[in-house]
Coordinates of C-alpha atoms and ligand atoms in Angstrom, one line a residue:
X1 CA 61.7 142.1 150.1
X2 CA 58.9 141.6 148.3
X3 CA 59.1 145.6 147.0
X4 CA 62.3 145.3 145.3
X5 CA 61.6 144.2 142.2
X6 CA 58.8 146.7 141.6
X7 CA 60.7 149.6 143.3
X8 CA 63.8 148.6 140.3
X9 CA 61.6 148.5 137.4
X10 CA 60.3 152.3 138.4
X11 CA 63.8 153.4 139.5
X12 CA 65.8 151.7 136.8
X13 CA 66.2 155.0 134.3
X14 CA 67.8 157.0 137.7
X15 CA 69.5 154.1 138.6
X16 CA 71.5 154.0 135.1
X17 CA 71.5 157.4 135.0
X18 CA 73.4 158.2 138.5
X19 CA 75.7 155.4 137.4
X20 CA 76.5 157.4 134.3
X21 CA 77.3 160.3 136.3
X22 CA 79.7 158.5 138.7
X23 CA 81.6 156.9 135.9
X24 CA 81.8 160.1 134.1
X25 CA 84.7 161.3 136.6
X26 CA 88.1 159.6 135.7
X27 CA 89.5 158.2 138.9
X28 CA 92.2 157.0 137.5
X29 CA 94.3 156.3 140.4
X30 CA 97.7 155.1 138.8
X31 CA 97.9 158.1 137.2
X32 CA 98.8 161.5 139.3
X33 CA 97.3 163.7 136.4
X34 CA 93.9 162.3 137.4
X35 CA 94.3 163.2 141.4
X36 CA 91.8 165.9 141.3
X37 CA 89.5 164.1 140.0
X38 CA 90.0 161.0 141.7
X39 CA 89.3 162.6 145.2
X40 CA 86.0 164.4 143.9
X41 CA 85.0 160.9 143.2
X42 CA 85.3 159.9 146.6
X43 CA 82.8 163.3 147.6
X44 CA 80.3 161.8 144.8
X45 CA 80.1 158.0 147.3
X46 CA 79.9 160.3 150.3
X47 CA 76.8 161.6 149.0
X48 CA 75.1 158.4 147.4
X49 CA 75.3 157.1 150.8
X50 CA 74.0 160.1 152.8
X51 CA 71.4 159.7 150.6
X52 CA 71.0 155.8 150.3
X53 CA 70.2 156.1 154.1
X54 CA 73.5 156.4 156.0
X55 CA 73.5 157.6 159.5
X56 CA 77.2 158.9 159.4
X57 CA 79.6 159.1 156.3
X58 CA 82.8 160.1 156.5
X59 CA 86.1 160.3 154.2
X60 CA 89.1 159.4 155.9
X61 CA 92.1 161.0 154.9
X62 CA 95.0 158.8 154.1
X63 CA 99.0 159.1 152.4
X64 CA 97.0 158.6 149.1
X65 CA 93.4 158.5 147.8
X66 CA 91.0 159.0 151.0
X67 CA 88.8 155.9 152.1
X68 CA 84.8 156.8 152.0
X69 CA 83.6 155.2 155.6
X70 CA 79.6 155.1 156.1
X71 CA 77.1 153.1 158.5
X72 CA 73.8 152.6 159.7
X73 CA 73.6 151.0 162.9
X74 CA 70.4 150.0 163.6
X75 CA 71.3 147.5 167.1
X76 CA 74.4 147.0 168.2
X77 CA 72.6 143.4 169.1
X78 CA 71.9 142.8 165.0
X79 CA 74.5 141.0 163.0
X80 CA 76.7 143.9 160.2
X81 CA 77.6 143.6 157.0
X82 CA 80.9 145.1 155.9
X83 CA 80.8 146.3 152.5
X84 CA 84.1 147.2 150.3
X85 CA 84.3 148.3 147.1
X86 CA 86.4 150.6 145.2
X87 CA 86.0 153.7 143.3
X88 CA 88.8 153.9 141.4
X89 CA 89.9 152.5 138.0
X90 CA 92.5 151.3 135.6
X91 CA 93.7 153.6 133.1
X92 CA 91.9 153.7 129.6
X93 CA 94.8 152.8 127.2
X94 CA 95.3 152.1 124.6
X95 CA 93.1 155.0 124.0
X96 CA 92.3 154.1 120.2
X97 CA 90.9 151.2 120.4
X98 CA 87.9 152.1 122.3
X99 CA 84.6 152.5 120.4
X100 CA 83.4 155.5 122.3
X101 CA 85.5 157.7 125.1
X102 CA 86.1 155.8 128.1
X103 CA 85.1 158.5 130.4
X104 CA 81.5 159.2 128.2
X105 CA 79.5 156.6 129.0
X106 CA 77.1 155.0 126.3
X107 CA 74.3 152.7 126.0
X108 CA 74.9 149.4 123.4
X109 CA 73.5 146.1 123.0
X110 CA 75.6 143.2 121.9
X111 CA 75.1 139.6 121.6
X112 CA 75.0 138.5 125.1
X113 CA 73.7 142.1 126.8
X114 CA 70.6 142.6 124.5
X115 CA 69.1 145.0 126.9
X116 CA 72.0 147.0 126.9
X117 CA 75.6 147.6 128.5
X118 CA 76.8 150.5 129.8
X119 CA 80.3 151.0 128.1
X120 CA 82.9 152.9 129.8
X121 CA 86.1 152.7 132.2
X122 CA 85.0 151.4 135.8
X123 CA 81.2 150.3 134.5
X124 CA 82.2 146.7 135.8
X125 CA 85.4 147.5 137.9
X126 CA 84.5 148.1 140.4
X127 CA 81.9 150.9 139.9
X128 CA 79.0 149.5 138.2
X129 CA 79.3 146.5 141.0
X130 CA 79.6 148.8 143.8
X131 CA 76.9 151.1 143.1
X132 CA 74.7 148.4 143.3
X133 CA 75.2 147.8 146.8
X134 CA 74.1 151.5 147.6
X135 CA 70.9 151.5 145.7
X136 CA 70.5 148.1 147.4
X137 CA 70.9 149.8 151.0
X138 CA 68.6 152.8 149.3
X139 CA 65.7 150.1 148.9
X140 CA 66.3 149.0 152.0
X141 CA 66.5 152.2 153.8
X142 CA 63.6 153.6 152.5
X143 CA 61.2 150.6 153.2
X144 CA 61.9 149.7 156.5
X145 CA 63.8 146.4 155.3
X146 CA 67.0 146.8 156.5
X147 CA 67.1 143.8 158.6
X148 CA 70.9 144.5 160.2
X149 CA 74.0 146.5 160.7
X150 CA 75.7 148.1 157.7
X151 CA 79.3 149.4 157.2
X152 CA 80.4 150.2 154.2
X153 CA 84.6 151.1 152.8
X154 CA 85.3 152.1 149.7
X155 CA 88.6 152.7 148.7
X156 CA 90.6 154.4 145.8
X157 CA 93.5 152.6 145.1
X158 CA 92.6 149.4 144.7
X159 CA 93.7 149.4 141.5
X160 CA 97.0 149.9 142.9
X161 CA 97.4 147.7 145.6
X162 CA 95.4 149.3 148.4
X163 CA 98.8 150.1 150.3
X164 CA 97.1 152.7 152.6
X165 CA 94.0 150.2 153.1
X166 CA 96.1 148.0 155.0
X167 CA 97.0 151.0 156.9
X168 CA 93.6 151.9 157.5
X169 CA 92.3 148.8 158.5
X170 CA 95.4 147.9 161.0
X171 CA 94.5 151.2 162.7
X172 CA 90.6 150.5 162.8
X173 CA 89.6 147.4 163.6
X174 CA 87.0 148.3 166.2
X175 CA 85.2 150.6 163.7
X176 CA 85.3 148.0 161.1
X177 CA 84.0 145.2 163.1
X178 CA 81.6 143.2 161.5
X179 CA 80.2 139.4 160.9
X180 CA 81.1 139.1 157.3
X181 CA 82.6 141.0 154.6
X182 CA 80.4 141.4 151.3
X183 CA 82.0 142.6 147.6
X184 CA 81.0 142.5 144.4
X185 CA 84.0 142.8 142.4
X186 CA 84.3 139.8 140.7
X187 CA 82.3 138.0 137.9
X188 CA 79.6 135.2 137.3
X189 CA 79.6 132.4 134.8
X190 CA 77.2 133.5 132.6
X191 CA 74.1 135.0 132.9
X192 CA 72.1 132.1 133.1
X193 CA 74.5 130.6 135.8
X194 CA 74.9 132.5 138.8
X195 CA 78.0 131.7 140.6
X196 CA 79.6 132.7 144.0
X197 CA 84.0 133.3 144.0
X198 CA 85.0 131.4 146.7
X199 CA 88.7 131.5 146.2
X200 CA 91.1 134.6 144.6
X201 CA 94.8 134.1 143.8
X202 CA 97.3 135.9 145.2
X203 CA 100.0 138.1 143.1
X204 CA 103.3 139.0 143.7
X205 CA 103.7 141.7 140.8
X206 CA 107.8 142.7 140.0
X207 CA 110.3 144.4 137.5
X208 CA 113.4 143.6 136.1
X209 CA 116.2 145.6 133.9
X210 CA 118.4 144.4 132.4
X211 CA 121.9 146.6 131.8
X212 CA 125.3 145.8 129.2
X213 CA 127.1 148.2 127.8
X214 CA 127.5 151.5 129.5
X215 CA 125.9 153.4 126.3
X216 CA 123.6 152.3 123.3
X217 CA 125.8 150.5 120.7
X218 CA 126.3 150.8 116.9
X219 CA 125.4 147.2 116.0
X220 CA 127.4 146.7 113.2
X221 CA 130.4 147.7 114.9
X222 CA 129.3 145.9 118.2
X223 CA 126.9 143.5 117.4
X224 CA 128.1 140.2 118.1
X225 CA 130.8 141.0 120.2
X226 CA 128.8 142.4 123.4
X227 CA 125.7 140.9 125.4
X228 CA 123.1 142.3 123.4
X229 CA 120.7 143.3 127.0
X230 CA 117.1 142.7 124.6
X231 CA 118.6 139.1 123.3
X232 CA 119.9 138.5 127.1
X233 CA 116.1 139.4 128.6
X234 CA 114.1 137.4 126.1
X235 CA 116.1 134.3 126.5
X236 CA 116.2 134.3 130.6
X237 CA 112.3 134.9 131.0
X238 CA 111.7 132.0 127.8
X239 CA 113.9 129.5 130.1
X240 CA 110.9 130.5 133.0
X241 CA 109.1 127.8 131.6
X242 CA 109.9 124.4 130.3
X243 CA 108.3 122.7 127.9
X244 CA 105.4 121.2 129.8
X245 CA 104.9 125.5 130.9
X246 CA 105.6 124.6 134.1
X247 CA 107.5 127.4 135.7
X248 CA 111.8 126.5 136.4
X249 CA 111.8 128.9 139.5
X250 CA 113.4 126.8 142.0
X251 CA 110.8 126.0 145.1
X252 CA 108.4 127.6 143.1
X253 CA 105.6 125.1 144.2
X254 CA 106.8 124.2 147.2
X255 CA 103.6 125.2 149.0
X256 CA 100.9 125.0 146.0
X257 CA 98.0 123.5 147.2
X258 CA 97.4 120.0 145.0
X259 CA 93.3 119.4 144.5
X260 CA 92.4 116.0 145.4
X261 CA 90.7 114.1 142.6
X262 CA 87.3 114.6 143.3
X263 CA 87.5 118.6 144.2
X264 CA 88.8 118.9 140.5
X265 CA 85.9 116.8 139.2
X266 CA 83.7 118.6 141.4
X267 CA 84.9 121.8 139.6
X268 CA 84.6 120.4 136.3
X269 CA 81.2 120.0 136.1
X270 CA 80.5 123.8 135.9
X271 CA 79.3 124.0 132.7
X272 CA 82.3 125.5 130.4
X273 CA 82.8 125.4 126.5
X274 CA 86.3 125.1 125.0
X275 CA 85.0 126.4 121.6
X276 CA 83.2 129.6 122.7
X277 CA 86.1 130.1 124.8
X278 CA 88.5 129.8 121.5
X279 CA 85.8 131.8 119.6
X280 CA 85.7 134.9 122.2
X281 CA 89.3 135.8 121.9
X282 CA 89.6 134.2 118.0
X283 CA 92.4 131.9 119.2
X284 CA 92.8 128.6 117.5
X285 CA 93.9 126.4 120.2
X286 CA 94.4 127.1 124.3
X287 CA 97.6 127.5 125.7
X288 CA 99.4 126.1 129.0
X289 CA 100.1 123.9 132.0
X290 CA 100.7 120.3 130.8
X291 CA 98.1 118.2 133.1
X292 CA 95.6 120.7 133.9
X293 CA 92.1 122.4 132.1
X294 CA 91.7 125.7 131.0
X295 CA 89.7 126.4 134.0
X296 CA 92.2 124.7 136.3
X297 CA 94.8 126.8 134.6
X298 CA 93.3 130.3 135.2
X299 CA 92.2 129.6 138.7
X300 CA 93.6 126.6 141.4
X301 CA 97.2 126.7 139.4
X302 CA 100.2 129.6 139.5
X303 CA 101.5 131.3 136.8
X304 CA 104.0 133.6 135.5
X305 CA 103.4 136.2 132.9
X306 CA 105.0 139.0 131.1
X307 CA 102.7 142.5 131.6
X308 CA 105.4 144.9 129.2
X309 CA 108.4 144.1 127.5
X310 CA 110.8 147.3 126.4
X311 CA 114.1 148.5 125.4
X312 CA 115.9 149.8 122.2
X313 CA 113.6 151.2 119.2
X314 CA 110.2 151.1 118.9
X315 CA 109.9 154.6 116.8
X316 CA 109.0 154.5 112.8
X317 CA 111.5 153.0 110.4
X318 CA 115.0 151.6 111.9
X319 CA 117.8 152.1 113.6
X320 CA 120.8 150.3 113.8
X321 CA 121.7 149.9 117.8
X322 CA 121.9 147.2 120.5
X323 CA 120.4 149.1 123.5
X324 CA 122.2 149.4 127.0
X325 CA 119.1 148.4 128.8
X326 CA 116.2 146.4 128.6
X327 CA 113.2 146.3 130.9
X328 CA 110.0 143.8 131.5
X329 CA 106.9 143.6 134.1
X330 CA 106.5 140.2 134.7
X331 CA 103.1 139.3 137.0
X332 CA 103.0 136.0 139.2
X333 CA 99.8 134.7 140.3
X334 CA 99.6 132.7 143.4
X335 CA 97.6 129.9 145.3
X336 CA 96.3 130.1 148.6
X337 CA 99.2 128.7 150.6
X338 CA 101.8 130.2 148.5
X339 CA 103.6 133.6 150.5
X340 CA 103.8 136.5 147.8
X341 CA 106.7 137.9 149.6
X342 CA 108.5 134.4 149.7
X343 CA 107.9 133.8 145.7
X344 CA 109.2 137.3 145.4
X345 CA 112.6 136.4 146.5
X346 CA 113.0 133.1 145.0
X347 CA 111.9 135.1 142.0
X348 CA 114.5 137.7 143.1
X349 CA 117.2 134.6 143.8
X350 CA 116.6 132.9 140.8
X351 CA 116.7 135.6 138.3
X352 CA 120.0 137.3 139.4
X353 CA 121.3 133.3 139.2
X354 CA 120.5 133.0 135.3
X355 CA 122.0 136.4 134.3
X356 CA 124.7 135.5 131.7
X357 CA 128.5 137.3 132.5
X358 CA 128.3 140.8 130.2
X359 CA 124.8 142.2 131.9
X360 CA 123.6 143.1 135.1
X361 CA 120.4 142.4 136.5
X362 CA 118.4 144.3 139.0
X363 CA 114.9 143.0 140.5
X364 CA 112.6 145.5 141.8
X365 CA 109.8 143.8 143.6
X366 CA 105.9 146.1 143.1
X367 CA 103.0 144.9 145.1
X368 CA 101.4 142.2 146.1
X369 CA 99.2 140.1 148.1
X370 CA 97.9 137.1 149.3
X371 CA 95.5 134.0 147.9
X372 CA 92.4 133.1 149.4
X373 CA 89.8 130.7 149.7
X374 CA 86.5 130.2 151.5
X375 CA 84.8 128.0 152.8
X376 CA 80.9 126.8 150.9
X377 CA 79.2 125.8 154.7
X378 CA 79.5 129.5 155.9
X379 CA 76.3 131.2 157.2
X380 CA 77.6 133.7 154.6
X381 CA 78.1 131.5 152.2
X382 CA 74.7 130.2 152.9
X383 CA 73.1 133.1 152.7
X384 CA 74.7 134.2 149.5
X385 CA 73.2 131.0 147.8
X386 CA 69.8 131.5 149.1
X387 CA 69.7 135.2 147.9
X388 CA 70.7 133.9 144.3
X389 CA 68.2 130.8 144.5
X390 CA 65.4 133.4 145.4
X391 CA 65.9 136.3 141.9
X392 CA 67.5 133.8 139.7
X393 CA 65.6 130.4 140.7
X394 CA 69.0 128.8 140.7
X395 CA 71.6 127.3 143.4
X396 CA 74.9 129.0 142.7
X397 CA 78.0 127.5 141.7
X398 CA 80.8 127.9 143.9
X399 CA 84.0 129.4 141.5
X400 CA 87.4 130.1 142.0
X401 CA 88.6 133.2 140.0
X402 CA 91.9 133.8 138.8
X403 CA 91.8 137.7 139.6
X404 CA 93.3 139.1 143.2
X405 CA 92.0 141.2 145.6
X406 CA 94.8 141.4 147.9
X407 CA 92.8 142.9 150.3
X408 CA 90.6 140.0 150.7
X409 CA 93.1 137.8 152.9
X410 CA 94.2 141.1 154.9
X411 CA 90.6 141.4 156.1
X412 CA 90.9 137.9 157.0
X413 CA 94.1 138.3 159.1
X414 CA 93.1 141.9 160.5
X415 CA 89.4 141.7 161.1
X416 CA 88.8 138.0 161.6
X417 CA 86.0 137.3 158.9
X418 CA 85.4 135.6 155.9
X419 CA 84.3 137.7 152.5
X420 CA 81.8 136.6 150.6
X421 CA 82.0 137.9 147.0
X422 CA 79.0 138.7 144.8
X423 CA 80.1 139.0 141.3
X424 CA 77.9 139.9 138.6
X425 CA 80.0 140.6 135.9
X426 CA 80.8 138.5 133.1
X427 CA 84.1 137.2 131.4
X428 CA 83.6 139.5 128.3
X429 CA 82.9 142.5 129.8
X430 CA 86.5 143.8 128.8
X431 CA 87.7 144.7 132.6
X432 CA 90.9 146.0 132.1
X433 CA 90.3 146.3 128.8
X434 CA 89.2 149.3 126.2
X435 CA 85.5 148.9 125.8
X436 CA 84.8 147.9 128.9
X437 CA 81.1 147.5 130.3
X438 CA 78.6 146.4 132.6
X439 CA 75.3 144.8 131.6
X440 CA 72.1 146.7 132.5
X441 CA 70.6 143.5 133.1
X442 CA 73.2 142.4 135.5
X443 CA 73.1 145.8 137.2
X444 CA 69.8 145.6 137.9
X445 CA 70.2 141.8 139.1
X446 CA 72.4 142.2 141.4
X447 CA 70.6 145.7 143.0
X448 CA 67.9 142.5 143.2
X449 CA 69.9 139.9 144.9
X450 CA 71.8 142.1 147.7
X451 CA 68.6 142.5 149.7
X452 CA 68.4 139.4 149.9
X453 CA 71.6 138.3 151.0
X454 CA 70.8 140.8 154.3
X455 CA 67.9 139.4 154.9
X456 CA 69.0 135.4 154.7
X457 CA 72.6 136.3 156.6
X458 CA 70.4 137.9 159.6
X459 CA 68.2 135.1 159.9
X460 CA 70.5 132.2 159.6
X461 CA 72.9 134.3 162.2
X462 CA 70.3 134.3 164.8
Ligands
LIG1 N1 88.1 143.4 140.5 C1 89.4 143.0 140.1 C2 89.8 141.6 140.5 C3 88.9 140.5 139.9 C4 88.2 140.6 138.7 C5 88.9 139.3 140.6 C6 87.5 139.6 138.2 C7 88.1 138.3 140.1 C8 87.4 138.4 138.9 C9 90.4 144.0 140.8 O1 90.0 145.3 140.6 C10 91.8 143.9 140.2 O2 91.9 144.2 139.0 N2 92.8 143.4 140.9 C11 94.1 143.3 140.4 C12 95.1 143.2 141.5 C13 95.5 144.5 142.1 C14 96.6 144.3 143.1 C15 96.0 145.5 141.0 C16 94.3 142.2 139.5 O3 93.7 141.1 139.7 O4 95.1 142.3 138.6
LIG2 MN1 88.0 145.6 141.0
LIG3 MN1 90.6 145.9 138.5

């Protein structure tokens, strides 16, 4: 491995520069307008990896975006790696508050990426991160240091809720046999702190209208008189949570896993700053569970948030009315141990329970998916903190993440192995979020580190 570092530092200008081209396309796959261009991207990966060194890419057709399918088999004997990423992306709103188009990349510095951050939709999620697995395998190819099996998936509608992935991988678990699962679609502490995810919450994701009147109401001559649906919505989802902001759903933690005392002192040594955190989004104080710490609040603990609110009118100036309807997207995310389709229905249960007489409420349940957590004594775990102690001279914290990859726990139950997941983006890289972007620096770090991670998983499997 000893050529990988030279071998970036005189590739490094293509290795932006194809990344720029891939995150030029718009594959935004929420949004049906973007379908044509959303499929091309999926052509674009089929190349990269014919030319990274695949033996034999395919895209496989699905009931929505297609699944790009390439491996190198070098022995059937050898340990593989099963790669996933995706290739598609959230959409770009609210469109005005991005510096540049989201769909033009640029090159800026800021404060914590002085050698630059690509800025545009997908840099960090997930294409940036899953690019660099493919110039990884390109190295690897192309020196003779491919020391195993590879697979690779990447999919276009994780963004979604990979629906036809689940499909997919029910109907092909002999092709997607492996000995571990490796994605980097999650983030690090901080530059300086390399840091593996070794858990992911789950999310049960759901939408709720509620309905009065039979038509939109003068409120003079109404007001007071009828359930007003807006007042009725705000006041059931503020009585979610009581005043400690724990959430009122009955059995709602039935099954949340309770850290003993020393896992959650073992977790508060990673090194975290209350004030920087504060500064970073200009709040003045933090916000949440009674009992538990910002970073026990985002990660090992449920919650219950409101996505969208609407109903009535939101156009210039005013209007008199009390609206029939009145909708909201409320997002719950889970614990390992807690069933997404379970919380769904006491959501479901509950929410009908607390309607007032004068509305109706209907529940309509999105996606969802499941928790997970792995294990730190894994030979992929093993191997993942060896790669990291060997380009960043560090041993790696083990995080949990308060983001979901549903797909994570499906693996688990479908193909019977564990993921390990490689992050190397940071907090404030605005996934999600206008201005997103992915740090050169981290780019090229993590094209560094995956070679690495083969190398150590191979040896430690024999
Ligand atoms: N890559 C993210 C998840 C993520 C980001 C996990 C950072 C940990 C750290 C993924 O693309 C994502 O956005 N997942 C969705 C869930 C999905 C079902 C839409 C999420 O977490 O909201
Ligand atoms: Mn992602
Ligand atoms: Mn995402």
């Amino acid at each position: 491995m000893s050529g990988i570092q030279s071998y970036i530092s005189s590739n490094k200008q293509r290795f932006i520069d194809e990344l720029i081209e891939l995150l030029k396309i718009p594959s935004i796959s929420a949004d049906s307008a973007y379908e044509k261009q959303t499929i091309q991207t999926a052509e674009v990966i089929k190349t990269s990896l014919e030319k990274a060194g695949c033996d034999h890419v395919e895209i496989c057709e699905t009931d929505g975006f297609p699944i790009v399918y390439g491996d190198k088999i070098i022995d059937p004997k050898l340990p593989t790696v099963l790669v996933y990423g995706h290739y598609d992306v959230q959409p770009p709103d609210p469109l005005d508050l991005w510096h540049s188009p989201p769909f033009e990349p640029v090159i800026k510095n800021t404060d914590l990426h002085p050698e630059g951050a690509i800025f545009a939709r997908g840099a960090c999620d997930d294409k940036g991160q899953m690019y660099m697995h493919v110039k990884a395998l390109e190295y690897m190819t192309s020196h003779g240091e491919l020391p195993c099996n590879v697979k690779f998936m990447i999919e276009g509608e994780e963004e979604v809720g990979s629906v036809n992935l689940s499909h997919f991988v029910k109907a092909n678990r002999e092709k997607l046999k492996n000995d571990v699962i490796l994605i980097s679609d999650t983030g690090m502490i901080a530059k300086d702190v390399p840091s593996i995810t070794t858990g992911l919450r789950g999310l049960s994701y759901v939408e709720v209208e509620v309905t009065g009147p039979n038509r939109d109401l003068h409120s003079g001559l109404y007001g007071g008189a009828v359930a007003n649906p807006i007042n009725v919505l705000t006041k059931m989802i503020a009585s979610l949570h009581d005043e400690n902001n724990h959430i009122t759903i009955p059995g709602f933690y039935d099954k949340v896993e309770n850290l003993s005392d020393a896992e959650r002192a073992e977790m508060a040594k990673a090194p975290f700053s209350l004030e920087d955190y504060k500064k970073a989004l200009d709040i003045d104080a933090v916000y949440g569970e009674e009992g538990y710490t910002t970073n026990e609040r985002n990660s090992i603990r449920p919650t219950l948030d409101v996505n969208g609110i609407w109903g009535g009118y939101t156009g210039e100036g005013a209007k008199t009315v009390i609206a029939s309807k009145a909708f909201a997207k409320i997002s719950m995310r889970l614990v390992p141990n807690q069933d997404w389709e379970e919380i769904t229905q006491l959501f479901k249960i509950h929410f009908e329970s607390i309607a007032p007489a004068g509305v109706r409420v209907k529940v309509s349940p999105h996606h969802g998916g499941q928790g997970y957590v792995t294990p730190i004594d894994s030979i992929g775990y093993k191997a993942a903190a060896k790669a990291y102690e060997q380009t960043f001279g560090k041993t790696p914290i083990p995080q949990r993440s308060g983001g979901s990859i549903p797909i994570v726990s499906l693996f688990e139950q479908e193909l019977k192995s564990k993921t390990i997941l490689m992050g190397f983006g940071l907090d404030s890289d605005a996934i999600h979020s206008p201005n997103e972007h992915f740090g050169i620096w981290n780019y090229l770090k993590g094209i560094e580190t995956i070679p690495y991670f083969y190398k150590y998983f191979t040896e430690l499997k024999q």
